[in-house]
PDB file of C-alpha atoms in Angstrom:
ATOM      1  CA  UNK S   1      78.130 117.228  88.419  1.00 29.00           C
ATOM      2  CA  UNK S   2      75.458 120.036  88.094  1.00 27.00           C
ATOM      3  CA  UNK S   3      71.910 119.201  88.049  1.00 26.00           C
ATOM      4  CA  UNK S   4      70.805 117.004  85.092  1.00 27.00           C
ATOM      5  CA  UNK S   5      70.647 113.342  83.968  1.00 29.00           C
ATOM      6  CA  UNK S   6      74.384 112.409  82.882  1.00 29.00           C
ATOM      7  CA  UNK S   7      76.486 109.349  82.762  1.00 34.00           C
ATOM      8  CA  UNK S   8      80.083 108.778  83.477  1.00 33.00           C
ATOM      9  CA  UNK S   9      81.823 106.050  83.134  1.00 36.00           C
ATOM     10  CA  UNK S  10      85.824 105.619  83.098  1.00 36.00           C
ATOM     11  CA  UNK S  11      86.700 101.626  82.358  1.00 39.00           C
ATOM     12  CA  UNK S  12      90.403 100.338  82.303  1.00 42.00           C
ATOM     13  CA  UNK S  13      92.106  97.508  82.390  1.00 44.00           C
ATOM     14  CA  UNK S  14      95.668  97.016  83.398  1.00 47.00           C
ATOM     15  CA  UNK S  15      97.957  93.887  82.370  1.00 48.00           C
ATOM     16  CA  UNK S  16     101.573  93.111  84.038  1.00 50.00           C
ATOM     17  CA  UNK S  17     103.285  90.647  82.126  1.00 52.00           C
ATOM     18  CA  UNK S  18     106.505  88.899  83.792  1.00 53.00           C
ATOM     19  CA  UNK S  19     108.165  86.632  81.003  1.00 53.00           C
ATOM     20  CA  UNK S  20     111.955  85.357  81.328  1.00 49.00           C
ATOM     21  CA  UNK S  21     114.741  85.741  78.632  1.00 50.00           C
ATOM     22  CA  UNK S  22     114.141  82.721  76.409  1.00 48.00           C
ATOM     23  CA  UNK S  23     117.755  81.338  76.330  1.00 51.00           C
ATOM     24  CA  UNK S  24     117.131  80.923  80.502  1.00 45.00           C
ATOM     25  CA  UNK S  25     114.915  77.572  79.673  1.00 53.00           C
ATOM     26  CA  UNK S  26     115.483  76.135  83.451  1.00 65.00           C
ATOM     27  CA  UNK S  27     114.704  79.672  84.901  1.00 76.00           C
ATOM     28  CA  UNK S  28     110.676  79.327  87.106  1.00 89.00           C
ATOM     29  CA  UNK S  29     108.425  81.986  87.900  1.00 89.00           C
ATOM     30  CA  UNK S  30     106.070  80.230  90.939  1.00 91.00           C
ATOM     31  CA  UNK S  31     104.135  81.507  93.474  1.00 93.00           C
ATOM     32  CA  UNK S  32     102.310  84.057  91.327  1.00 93.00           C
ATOM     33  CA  UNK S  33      99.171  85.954  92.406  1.00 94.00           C
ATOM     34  CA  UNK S  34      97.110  88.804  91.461  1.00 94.00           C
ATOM     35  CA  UNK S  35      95.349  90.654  93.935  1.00 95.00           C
ATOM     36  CA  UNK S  36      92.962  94.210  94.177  1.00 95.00           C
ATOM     37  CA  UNK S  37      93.812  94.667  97.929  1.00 96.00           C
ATOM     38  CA  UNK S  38      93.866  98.668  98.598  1.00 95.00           C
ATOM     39  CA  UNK S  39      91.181  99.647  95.524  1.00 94.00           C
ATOM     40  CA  UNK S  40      88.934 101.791  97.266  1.00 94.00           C
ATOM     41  CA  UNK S  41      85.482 103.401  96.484  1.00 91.00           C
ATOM     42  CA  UNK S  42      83.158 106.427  97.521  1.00 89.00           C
ATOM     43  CA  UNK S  43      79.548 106.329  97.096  1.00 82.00           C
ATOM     44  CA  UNK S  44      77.180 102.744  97.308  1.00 84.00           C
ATOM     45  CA  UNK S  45      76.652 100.384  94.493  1.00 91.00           C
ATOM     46  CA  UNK S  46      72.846 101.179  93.113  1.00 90.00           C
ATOM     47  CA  UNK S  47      70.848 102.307  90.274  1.00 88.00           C
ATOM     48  CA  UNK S  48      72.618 105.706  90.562  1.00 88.00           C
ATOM     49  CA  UNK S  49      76.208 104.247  89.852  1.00 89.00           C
ATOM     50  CA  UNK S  50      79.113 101.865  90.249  1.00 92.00           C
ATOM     51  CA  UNK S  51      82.578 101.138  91.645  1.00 92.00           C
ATOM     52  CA  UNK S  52      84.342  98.383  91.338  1.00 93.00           C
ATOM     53  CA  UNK S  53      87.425  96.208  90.348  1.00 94.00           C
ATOM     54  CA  UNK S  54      88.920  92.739  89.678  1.00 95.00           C
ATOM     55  CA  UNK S  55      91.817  90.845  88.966  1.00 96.00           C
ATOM     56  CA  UNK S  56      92.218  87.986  86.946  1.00 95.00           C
ATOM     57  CA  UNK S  57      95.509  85.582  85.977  1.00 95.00           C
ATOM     58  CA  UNK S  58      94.981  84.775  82.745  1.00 95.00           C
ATOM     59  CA  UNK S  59      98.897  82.798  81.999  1.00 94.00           C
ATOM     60  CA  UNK S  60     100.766  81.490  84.828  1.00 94.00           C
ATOM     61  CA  UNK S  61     102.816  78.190  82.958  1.00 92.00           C
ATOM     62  CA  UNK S  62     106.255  78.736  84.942  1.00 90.00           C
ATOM     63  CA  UNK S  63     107.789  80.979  82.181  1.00 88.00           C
ATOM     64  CA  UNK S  64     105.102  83.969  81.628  1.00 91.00           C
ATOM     65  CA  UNK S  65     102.864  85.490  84.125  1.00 93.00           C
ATOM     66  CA  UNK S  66     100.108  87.356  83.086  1.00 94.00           C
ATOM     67  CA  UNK S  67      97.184  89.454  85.248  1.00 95.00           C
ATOM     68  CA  UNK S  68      94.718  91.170  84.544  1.00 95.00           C
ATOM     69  CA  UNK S  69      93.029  94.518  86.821  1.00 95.00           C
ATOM     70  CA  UNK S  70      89.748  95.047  85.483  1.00 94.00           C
ATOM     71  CA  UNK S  71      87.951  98.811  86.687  1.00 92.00           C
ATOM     72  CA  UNK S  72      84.743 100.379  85.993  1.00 92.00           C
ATOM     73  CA  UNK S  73      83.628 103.296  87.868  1.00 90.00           C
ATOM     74  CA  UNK S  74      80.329 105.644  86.636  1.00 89.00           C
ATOM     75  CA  UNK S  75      77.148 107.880  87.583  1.00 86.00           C
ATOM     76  CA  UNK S  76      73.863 107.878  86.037  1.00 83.00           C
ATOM     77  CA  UNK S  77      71.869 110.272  88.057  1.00 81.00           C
ATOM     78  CA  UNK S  78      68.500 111.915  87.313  1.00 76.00           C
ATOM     79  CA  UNK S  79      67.666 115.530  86.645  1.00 76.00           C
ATOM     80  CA  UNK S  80      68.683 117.789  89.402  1.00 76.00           C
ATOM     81  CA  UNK S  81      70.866 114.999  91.341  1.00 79.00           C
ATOM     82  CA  UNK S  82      74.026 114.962  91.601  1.00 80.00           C
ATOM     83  CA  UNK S  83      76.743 112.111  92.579  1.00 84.00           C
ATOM     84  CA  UNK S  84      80.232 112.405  92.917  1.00 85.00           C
ATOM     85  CA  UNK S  85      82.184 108.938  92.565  1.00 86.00           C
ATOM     86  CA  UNK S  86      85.997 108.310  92.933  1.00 88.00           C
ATOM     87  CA  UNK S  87      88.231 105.613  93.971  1.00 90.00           C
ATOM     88  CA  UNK S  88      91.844 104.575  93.750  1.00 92.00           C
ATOM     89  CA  UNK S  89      92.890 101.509  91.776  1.00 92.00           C
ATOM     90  CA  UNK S  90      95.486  99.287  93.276  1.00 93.00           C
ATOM     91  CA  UNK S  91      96.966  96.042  91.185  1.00 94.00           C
ATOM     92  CA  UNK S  92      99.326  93.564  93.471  1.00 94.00           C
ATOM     93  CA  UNK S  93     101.706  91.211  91.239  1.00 93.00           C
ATOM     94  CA  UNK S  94     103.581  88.899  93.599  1.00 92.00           C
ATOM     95  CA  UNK S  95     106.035  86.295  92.206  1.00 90.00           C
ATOM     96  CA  UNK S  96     109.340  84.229  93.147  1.00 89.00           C
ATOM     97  CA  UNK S  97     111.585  84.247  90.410  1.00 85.00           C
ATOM     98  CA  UNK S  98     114.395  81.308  90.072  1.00 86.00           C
ATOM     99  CA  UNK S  99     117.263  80.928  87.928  1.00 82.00           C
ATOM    100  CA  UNK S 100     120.633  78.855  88.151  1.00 80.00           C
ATOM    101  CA  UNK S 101     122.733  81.478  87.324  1.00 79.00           C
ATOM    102  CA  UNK S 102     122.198  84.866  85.302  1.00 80.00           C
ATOM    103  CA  UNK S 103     118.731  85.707  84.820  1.00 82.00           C
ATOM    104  CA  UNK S 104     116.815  88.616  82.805  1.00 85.00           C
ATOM    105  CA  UNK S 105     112.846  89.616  83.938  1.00 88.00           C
ATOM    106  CA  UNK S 106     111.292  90.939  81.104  1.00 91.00           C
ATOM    107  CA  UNK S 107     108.245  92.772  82.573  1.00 92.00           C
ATOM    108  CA  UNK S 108     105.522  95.330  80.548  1.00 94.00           C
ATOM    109  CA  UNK S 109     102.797  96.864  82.270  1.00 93.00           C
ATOM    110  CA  UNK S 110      99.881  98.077  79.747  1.00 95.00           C
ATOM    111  CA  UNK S 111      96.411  99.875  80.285  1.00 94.00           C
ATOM    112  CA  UNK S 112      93.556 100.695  77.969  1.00 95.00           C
ATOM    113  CA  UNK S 113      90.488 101.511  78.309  1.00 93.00           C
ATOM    114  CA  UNK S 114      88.041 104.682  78.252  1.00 91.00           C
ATOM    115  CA  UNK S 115      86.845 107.992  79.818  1.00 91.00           C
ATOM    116  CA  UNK S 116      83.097 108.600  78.905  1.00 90.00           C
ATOM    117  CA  UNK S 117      80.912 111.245  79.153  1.00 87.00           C
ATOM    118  CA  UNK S 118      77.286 111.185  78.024  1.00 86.00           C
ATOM    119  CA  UNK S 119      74.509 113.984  78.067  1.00 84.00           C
ATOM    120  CA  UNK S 120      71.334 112.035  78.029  1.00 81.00           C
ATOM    121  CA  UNK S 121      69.188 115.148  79.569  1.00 79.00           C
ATOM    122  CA  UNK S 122      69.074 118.841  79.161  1.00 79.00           C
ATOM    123  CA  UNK S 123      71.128 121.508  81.014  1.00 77.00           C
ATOM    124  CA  UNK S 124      73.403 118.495  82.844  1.00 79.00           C
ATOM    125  CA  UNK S 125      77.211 118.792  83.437  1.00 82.00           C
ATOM    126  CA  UNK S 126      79.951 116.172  84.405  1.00 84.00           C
ATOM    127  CA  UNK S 127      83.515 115.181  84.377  1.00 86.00           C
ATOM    128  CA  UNK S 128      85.981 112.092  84.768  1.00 89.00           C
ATOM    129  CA  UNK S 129      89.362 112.018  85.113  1.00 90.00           C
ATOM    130  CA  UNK S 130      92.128 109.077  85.241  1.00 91.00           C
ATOM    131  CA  UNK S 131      95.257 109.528  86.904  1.00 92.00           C
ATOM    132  CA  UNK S 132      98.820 108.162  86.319  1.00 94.00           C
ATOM    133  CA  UNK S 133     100.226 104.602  87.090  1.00 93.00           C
ATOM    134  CA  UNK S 134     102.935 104.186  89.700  1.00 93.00           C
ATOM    135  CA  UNK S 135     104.394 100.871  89.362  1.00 92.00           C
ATOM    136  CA  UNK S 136     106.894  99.616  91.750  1.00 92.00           C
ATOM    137  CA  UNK S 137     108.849  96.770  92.537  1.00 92.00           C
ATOM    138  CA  UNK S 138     111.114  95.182  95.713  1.00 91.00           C
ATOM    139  CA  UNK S 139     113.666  94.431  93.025  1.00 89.00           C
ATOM    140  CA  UNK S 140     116.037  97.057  91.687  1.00 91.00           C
ATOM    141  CA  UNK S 141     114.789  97.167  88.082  1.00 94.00           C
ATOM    142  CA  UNK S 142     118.210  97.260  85.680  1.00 94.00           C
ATOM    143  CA  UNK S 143     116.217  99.548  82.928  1.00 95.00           C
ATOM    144  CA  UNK S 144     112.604 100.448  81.972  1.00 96.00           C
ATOM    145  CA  UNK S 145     109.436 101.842  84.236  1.00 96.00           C
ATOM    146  CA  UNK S 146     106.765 100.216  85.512  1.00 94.00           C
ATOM    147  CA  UNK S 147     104.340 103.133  85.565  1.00 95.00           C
ATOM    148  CA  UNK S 148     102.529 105.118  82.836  1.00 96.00           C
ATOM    149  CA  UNK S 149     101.821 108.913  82.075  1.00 96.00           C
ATOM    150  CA  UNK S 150      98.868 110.547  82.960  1.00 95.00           C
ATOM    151  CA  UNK S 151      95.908 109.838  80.326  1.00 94.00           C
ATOM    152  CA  UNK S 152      94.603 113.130  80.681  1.00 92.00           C
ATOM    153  CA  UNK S 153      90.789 114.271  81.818  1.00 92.00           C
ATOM    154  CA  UNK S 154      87.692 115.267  80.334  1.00 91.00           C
ATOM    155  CA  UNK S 155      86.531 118.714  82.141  1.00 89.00           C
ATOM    156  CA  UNK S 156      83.411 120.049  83.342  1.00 87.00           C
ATOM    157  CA  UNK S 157      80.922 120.238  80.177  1.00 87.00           C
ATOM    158  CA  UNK S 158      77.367 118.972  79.032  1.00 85.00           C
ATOM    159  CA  UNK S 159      78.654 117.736  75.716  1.00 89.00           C
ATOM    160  CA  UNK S 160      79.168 113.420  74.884  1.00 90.00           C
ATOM    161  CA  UNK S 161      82.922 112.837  74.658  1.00 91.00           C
ATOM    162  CA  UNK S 162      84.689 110.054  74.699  1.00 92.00           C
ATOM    163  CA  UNK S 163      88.869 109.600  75.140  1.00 92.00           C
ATOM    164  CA  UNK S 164      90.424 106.478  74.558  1.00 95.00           C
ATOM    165  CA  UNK S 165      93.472 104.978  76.828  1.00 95.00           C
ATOM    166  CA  UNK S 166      95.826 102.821  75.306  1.00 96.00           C
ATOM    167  CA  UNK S 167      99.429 102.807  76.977  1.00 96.00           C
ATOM    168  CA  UNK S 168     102.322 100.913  77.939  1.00 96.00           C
ATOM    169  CA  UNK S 169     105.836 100.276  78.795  1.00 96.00           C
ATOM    170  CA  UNK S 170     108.278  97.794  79.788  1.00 96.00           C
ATOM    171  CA  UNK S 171     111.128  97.364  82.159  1.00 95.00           C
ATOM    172  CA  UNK S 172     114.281  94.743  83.177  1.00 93.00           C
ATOM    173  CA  UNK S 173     115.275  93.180  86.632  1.00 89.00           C
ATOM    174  CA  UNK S 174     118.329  91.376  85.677  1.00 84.00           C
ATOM    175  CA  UNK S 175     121.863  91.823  83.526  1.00 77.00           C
ATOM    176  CA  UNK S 176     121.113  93.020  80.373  1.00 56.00           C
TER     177      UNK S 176
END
């Protein structure tokens, strides 16, 4: 960021979903939990700007499992300051998945959110930028991707943009 007062702020929000095939009434998800173990930020928490993350389960009834990564990372310096902020985002999904005989795992991983940038002072500069999603699993998935694209980044400029994130995709662990 050159000198100036400017504000960046890049907010996402990731959501696995885990749901079994519906004729597979007897099949159990248990054990589920949501973590943010690994995220990582540079630069403190203060009136200059903010990292930080959190999960949250918001279905866990034995069929569907359903967390939530919440992210929100941004500067707001003064004129002739500058502040450089980055992290890395990590979202843990752990489950045990039971079935009496042939199962299907139905799982969709989805992120939106926003990349901001705001001049609020004369002769100020700044970027953001949001990388790709690398999803992974211990079990051999039988079709599909876990991860998602790179959204893109907004460049080096002193003018208010705004891109919107909205992605997804799904993938099987299972027969089909």
């Amino acid at each position: 960021m050159k000198n100036g007062r400017f504000w960046i702020l890049a907010l996402g929000a990731s959501c696995l979903v885990a749901t079994w095939s519906p004729s597979q009434v007897a099949a159990q998800i248990t054990g589920a939990s949501s973590s943010n173990t690994g995220s990582t930020c540079s630069g403190a928490n203060n009136s200059d700007g903010f990292c930080g993350s959190s999960t949250q389960v918001l279905v866990n009834d034995g069929t569907t499992f359903q967390s939530r990564y919440a992210w929100n990372i941004n500067a707001d310096v003064g004129i002739f300051a500058t502040r450089n902020t980055s992290g890395n985002a990590q979202h843990n999904i752990s489950f045990n998945a039971t079935a009496p005989g042939s199962y299907r795992l139905d799982i969709s991983t989805s992120r939106v959110g926003d990349m901001n940038r705001v001049n609020d002072a004369l002769g100020c500069s700044g970027s953001a930028d949001v990388s790709a999603v690398t999803g992974s699993s211990n079990i051999a998935l039988a079709s599909g991707s876990l991860s998602l694209a790179d959204p893109g980044s907004l460049g080096s400029g002193g003018s208010t943009t705004s891109t919107p994130i909205s992605q997804s995709s799904s993938a099987v662990i299972g027969p089909r």
